Short mmCIF file of C-alpha atoms and ligand atoms in Angstrom, two decimals:
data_model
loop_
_atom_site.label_atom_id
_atom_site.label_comp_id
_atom_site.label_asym_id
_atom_site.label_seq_id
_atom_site.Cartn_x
_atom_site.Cartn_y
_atom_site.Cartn_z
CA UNK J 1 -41.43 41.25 -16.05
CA UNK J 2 -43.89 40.46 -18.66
CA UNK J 3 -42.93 37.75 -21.00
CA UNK J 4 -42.23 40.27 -24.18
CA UNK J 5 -41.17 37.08 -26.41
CA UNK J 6 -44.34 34.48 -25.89
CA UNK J 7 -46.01 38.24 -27.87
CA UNK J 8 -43.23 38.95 -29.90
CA UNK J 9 -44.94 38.04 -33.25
CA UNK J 10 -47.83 40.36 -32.27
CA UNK J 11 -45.88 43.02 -31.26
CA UNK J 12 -42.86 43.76 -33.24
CA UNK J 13 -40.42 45.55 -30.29
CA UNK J 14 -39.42 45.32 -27.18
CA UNK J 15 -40.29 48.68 -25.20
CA UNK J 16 -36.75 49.08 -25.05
CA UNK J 17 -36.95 49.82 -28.78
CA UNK J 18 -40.40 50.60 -29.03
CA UNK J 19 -39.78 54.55 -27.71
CA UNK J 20 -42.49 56.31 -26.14
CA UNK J 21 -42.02 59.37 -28.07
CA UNK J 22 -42.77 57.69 -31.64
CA UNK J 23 -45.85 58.74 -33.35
CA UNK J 24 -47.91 55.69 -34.64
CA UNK J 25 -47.15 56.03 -38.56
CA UNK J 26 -43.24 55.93 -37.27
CA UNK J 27 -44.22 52.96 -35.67
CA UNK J 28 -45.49 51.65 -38.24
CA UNK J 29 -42.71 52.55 -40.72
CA UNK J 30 -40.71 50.75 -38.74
CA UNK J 31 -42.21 47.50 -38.48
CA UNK J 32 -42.72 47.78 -41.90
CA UNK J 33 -39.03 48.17 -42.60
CA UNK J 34 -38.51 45.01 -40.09
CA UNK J 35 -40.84 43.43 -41.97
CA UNK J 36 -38.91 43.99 -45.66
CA UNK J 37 -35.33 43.01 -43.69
CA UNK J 38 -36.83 39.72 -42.57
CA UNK J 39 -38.45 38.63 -45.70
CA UNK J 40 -35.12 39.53 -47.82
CA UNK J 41 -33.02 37.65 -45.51
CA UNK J 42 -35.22 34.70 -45.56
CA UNK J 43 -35.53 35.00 -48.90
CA UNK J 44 -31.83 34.83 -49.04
CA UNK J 45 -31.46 31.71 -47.15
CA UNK J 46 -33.83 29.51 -49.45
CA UNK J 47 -32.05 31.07 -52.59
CA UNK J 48 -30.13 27.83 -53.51
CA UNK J 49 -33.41 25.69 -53.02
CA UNK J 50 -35.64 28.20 -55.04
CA UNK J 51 -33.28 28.61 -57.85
CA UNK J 52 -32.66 24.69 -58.25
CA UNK J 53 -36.68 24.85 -58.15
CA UNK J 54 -37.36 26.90 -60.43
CA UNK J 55 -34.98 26.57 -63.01
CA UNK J 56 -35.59 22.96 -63.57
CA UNK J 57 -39.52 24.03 -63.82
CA UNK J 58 -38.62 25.89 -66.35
CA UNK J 59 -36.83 23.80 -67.81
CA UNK J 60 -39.48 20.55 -67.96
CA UNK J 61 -42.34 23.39 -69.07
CA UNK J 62 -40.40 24.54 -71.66
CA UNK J 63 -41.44 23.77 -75.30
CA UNK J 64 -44.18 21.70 -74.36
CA UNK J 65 -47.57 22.32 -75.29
CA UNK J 66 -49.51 20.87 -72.33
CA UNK J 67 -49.12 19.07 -68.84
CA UNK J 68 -49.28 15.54 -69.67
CA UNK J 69 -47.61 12.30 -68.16
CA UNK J 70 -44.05 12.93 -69.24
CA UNK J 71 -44.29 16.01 -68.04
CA UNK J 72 -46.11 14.95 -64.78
CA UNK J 73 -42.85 11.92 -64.05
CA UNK J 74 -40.57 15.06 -64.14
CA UNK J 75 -42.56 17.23 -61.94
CA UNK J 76 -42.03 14.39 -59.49
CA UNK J 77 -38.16 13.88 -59.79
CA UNK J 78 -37.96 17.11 -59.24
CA UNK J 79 -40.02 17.24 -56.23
CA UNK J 80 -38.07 14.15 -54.82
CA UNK J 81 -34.88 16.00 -55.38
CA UNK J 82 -35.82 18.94 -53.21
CA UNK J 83 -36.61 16.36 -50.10
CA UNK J 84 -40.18 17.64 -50.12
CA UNK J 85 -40.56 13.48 -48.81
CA UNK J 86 -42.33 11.02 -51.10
CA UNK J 87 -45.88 10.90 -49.50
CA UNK J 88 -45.36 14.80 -49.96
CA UNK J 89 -45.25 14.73 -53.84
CA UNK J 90 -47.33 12.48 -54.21
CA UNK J 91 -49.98 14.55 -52.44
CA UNK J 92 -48.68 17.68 -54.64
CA UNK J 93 -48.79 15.58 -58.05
CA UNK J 94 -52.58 14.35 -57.26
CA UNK J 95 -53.33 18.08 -56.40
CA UNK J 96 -51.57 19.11 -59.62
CA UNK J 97 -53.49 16.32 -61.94
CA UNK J 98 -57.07 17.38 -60.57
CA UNK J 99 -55.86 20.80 -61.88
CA UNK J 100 -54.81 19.95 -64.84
CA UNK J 101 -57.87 17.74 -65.43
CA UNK J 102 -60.06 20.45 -64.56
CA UNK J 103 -58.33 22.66 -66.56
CA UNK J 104 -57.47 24.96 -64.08
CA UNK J 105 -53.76 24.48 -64.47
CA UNK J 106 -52.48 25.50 -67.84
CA UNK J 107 -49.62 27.40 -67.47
CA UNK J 108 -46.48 27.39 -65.12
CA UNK J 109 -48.13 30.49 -62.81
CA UNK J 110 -51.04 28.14 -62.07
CA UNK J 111 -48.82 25.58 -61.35
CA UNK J 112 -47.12 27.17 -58.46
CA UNK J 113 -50.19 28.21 -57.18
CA UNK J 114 -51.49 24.96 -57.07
CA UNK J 115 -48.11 23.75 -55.83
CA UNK J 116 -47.67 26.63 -53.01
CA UNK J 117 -51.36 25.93 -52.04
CA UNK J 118 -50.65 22.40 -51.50
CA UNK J 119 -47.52 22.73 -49.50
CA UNK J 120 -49.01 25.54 -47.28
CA UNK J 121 -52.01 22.92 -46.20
CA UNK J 122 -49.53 20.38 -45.11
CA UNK J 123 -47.82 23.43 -42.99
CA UNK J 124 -50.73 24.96 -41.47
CA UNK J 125 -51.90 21.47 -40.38
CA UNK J 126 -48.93 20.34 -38.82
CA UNK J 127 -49.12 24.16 -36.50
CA UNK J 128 -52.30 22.48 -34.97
CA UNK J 129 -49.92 20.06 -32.84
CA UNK J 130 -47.32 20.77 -29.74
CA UNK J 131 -46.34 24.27 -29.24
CA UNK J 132 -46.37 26.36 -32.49
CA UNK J 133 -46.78 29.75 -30.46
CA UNK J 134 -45.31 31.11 -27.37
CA UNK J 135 -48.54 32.71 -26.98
CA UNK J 136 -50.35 29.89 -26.69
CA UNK J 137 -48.79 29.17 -23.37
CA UNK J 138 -49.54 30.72 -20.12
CA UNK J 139 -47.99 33.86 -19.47
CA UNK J 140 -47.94 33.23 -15.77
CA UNK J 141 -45.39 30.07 -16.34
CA UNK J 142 -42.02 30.68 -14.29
CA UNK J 143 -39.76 29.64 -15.32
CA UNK J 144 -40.53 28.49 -18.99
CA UNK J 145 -38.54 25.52 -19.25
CA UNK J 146 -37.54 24.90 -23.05
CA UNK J 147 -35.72 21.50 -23.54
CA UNK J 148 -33.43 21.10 -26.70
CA UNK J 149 -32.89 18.27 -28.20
CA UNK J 150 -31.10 16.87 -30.99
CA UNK J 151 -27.81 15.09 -32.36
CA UNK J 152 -24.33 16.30 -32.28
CA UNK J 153 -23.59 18.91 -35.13
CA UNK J 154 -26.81 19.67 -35.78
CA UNK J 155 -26.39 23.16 -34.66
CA UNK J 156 -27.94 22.91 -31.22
CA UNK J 157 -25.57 24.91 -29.44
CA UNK J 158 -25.50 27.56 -31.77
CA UNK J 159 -29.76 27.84 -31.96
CA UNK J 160 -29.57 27.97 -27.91
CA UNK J 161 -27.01 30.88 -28.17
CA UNK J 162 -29.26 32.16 -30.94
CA UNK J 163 -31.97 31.71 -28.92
CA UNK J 164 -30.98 33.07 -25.37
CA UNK J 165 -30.04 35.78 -27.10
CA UNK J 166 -33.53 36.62 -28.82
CA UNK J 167 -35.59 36.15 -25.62
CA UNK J 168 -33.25 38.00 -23.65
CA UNK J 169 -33.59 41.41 -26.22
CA UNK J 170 -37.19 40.83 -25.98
CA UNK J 171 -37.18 41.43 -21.77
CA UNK J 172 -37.11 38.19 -20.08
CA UNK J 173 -34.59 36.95 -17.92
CA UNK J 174 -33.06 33.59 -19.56
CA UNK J 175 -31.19 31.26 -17.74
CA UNK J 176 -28.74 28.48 -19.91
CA UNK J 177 -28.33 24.93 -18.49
CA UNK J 178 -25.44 23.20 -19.62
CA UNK J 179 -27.12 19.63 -19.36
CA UNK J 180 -24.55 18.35 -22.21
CA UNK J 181 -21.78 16.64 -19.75
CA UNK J 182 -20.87 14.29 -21.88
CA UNK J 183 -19.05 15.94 -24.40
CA UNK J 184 -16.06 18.04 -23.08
CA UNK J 185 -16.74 20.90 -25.41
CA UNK J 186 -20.45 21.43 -25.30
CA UNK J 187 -20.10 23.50 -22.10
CA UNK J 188 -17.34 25.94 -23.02
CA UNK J 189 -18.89 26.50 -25.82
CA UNK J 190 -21.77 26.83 -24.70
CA UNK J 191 -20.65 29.10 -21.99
CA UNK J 192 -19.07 31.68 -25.16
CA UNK J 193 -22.90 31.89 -25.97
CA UNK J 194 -24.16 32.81 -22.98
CA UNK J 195 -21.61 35.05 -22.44
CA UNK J 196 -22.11 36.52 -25.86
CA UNK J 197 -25.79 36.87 -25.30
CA UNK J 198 -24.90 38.37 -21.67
CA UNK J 199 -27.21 35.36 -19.69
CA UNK J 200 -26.39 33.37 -16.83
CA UNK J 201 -25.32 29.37 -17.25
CA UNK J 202 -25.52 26.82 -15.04
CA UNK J 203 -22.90 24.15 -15.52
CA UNK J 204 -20.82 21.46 -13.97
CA UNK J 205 -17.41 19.54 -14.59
CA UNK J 206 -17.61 16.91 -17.53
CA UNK J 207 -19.52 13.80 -16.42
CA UNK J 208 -21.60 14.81 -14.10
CA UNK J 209 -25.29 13.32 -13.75
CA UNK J 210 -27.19 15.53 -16.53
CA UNK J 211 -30.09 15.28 -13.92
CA UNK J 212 -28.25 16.68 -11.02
CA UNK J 213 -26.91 19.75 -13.43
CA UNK J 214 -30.68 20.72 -14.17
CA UNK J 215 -31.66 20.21 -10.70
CA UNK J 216 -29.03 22.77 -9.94
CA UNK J 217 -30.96 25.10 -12.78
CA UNK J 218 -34.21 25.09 -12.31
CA UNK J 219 -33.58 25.40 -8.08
CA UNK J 220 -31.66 28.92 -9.54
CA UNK J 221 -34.25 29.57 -12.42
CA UNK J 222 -36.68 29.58 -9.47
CA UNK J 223 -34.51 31.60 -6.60
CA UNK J 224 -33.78 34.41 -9.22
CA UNK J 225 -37.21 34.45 -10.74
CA UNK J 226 -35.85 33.70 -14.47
CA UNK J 227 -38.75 34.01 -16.87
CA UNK J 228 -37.14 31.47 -19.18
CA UNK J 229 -34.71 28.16 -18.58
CA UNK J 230 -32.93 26.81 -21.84
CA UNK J 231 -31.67 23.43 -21.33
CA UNK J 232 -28.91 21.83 -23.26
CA UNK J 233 -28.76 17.82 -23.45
CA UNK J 234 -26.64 15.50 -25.08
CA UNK J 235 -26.71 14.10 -28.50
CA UNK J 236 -24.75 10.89 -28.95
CA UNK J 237 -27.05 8.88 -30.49
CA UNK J 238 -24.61 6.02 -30.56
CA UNK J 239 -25.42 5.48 -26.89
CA UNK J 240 -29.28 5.90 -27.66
CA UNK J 241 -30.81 3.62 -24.97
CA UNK J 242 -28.44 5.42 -22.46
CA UNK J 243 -29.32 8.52 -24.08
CA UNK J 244 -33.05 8.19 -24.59
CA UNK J 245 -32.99 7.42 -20.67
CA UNK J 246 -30.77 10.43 -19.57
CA UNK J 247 -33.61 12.38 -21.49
CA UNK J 248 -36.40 10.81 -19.92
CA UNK J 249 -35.31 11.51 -16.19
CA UNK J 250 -34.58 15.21 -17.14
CA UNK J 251 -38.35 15.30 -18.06
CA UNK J 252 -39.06 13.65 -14.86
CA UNK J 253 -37.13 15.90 -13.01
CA UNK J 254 -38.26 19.42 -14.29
CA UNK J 255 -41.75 18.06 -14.22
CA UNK J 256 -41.56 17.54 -10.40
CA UNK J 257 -39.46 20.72 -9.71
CA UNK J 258 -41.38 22.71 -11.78
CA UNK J 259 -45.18 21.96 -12.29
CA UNK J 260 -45.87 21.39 -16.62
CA UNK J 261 -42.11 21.63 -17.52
CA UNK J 262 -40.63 21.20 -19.57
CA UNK J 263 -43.10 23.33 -21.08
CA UNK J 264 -41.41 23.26 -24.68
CA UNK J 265 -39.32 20.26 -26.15
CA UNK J 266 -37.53 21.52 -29.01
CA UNK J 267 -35.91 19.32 -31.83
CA UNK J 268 -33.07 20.53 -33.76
CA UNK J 269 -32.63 19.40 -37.09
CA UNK J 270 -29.71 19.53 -39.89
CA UNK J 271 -32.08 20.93 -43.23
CA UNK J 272 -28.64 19.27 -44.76
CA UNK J 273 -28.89 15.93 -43.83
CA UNK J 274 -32.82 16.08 -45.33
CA UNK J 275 -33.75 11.98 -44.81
CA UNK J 276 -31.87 11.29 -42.56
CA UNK J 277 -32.60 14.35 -40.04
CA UNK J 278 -36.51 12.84 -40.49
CA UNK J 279 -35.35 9.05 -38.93
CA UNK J 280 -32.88 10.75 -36.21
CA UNK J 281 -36.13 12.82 -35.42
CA UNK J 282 -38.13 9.71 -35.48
CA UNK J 283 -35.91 8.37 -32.72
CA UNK J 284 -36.16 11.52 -30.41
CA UNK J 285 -40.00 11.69 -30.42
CA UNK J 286 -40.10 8.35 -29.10
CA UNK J 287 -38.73 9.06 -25.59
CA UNK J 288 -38.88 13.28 -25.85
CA UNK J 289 -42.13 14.45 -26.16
CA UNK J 290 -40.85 17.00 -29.08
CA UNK J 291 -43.29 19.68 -29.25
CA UNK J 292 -41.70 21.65 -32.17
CA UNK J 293 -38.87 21.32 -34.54
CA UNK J 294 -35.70 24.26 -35.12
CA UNK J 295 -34.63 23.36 -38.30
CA UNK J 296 -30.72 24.83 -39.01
CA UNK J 297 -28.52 25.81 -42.01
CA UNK J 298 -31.52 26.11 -44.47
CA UNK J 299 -29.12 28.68 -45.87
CA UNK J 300 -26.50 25.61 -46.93
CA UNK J 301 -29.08 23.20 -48.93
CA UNK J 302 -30.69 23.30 -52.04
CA UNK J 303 -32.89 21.13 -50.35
CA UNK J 304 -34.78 22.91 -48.65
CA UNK J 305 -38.06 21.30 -49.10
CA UNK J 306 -37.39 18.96 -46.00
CA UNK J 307 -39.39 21.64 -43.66
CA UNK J 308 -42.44 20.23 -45.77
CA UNK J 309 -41.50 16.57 -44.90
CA UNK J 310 -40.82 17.38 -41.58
CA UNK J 311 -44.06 18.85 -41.88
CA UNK J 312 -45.91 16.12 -43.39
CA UNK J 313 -44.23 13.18 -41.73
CA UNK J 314 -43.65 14.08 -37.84
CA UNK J 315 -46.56 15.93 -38.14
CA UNK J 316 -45.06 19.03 -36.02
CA UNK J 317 -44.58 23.19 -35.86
CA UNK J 318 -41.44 23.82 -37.37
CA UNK J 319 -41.20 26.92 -34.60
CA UNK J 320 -37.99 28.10 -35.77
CA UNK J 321 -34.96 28.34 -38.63
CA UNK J 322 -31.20 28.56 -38.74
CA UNK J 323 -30.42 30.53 -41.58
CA UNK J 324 -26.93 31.42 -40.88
CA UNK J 325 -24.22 30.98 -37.90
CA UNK J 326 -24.46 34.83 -36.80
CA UNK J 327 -26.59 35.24 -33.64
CA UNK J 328 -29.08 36.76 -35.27
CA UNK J 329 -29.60 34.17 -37.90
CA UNK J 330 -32.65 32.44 -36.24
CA UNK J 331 -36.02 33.45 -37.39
CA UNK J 332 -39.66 32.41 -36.28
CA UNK J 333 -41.29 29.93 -39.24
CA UNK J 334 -43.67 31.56 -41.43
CA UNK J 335 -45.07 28.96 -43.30
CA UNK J 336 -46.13 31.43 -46.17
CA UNK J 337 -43.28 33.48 -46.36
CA UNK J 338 -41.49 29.57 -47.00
CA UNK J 339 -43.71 28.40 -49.27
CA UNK J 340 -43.75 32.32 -51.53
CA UNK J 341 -39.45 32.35 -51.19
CA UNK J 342 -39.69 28.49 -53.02
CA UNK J 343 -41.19 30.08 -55.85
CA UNK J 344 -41.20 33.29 -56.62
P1 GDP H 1 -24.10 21.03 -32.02
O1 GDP H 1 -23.05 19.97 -32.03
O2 GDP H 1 -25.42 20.46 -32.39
O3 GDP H 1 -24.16 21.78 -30.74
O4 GDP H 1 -23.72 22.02 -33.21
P2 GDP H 1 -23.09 23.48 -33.20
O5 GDP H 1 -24.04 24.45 -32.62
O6 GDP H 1 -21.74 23.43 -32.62
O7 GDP H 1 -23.02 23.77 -34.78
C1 GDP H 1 -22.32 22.97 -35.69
C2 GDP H 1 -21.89 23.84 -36.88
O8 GDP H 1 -23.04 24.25 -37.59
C3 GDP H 1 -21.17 25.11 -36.48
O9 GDP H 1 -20.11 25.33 -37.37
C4 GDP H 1 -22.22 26.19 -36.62
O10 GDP H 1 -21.67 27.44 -36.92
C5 GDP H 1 -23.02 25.67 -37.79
N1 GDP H 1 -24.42 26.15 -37.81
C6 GDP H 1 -25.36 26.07 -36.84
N2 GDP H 1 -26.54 26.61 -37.24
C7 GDP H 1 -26.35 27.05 -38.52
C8 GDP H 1 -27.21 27.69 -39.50
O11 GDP H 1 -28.40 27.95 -39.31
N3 GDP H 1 -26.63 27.97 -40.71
C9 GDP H 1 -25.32 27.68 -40.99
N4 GDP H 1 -24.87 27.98 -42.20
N5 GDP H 1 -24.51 27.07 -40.10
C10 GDP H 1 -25.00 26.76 -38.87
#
């Protein structure tokens, strides 16, 4: 089976979709109108951040006659507010003086362009590091082993459901390992995802060695051929050392079994916890090798500039985002479409 999903953001459907009877313009109609759903649904999800954004623009521009220093201080409260990160406006506000001093940026529509431009360099950079396309990655890999990372409630084992489900309707067969044995609820739940996205799981009684639960997966991602193995791990970062080890010997182990696994480390992060997410991240790429960042619930902040520190600070892909708890509410990162639904 040819791994549909590491093309998916080439090629819009799956054949199952696609039809063979469909003349090209209905084709193309039809991405099109895929297209339009996506971007109003992101655009949905970053509605509290751009509307905080933009009305307090407003707000600070109004009445005033030109961008001076004043105006320049509340340009960067603002900024901090949205957890854009500090190194992040202070990158934006230098962009936004040599504007201004060049006279370039006069009005408030030149200074969202500036602002957009700015914040879409820090995003395209970041996409030169890890995995920031499945494309990028062999299609003869099999199985694909994607590691997810992350601390408890972040939404991990709703983006694995989310994203079993996605691979799945674009041909591949996925495979779930339920590598979270520590916590007695991770693997029924877990196991309502699978079942929900109609895949396979592999999982054991609470407590068992993580290791010897993935050893079980990848031995049956490899007897039944599965183009793709999702594997769940545990998030108590109270027990970090213990943790940060259990994560390391995975590694180990998929890497032997499985020659460059795990191929993909994802890290999930809260977009609600902003700061915070950044330092639990910090701790993670220590031991994990993260290779791209799934950042959840953008549709419950106002602060939704954290994908820009994430951006900026771990310097990594932000490859996916949450934008809702509905299986479908996981969309590929577009780094413009972001930056246009902040301000527009
Ligand atoms: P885990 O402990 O990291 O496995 O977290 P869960 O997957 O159990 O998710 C924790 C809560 O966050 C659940 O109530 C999910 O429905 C919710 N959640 C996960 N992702 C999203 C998202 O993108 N948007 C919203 N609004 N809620 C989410």
């Amino acid at each position: 089976m040819a791994v549909f999903w590491r093309r998916s953001k080439e090629d819009k459907f799956s054949s199952s979709v696609l039809g063979l009877d469909k003349s090209l313009e209905e084709l193309k109609a039809q991405e099109e109108a895929v297209e339009r759903e996506i971007g109003v649904r992101f655009s949905r999800a970053v509605e509290k951040t751009r509307y905080s954004i933009n009305t307090r623009l407003d707000g600070i521009f109004e009445g005033r006659k030109q961008i001076d220093d004043a105006f320049l201080e509340e340009l960067e409260e603002l900024l901090i507010s949205t957890d854009i990160g500090v190194a992040t406006t202070f990158r934006v506000l230098d962009a936004v003086r040599r504007g201004v001093s060049r006279q370039e940026i006069t009005e408030l529509g030149a200074l969202k362009t500036a602002m957009k431009k700015e914040l879409l360099s820090i995003l395209r950079h970041s996409e030169e590091r890890g995995v920031n396309d499945e494309r990028s990655v062999d299609d003869e890999i099999k199985p694909y082993v994607l590691m997810v990372v992350g601390v408890n409630g972040v939404g991990k084992t709703t983006t694995i459901g989310k994203l079993a489900q996605r691979i799945k309707s674009e041909g591949n067969d996925v495979l779930i390992c339920a590598a979270d044995t520590f916590r007695a609820a991770a693997s029924d739940q877990l196991e309502i995802w699978a079942e929900r996205a109609g895949v396979q799981i592999v999982q054991q009684k609470q407590g068992t060695d993580p290791a010897a639960v993935l050893f079980d997966a990848l031995a049956a991602a490899k007897a039944r051929e599965s183009d793709v193995l999702i594997v769940d791990t545990a998030g108590r970062l109270h027990n970090k050392s213990n943790l940060m080890a259990e994560l390391e010997k995975m590694k180990r182990i998929s890497g032997r079994e499985v020659p460059g696994a795990p191929h993909e480390t994802l890290l999930v992060i809260d977009a609600v916890t902003g700061q915070n997410g950044l330092e639990q991240a910090r701790q993670f790429m220590k031991t994990a090798e993260v290779t791209g960042i799934v950042l959840t619930k953008l549709d419950g902040t106002a602060k939704g500039g954290i994908a820009v520190a994430i951006a900026q600070e771990l310097n990594l892909p932000i490859r996916y985002v949450g934008i809702g708890e509905q299986v479908d509410d996981l969309m590929v990162f577009d780094p413009e479409r972001y930056v246009n639904g902040l301000f527009n």
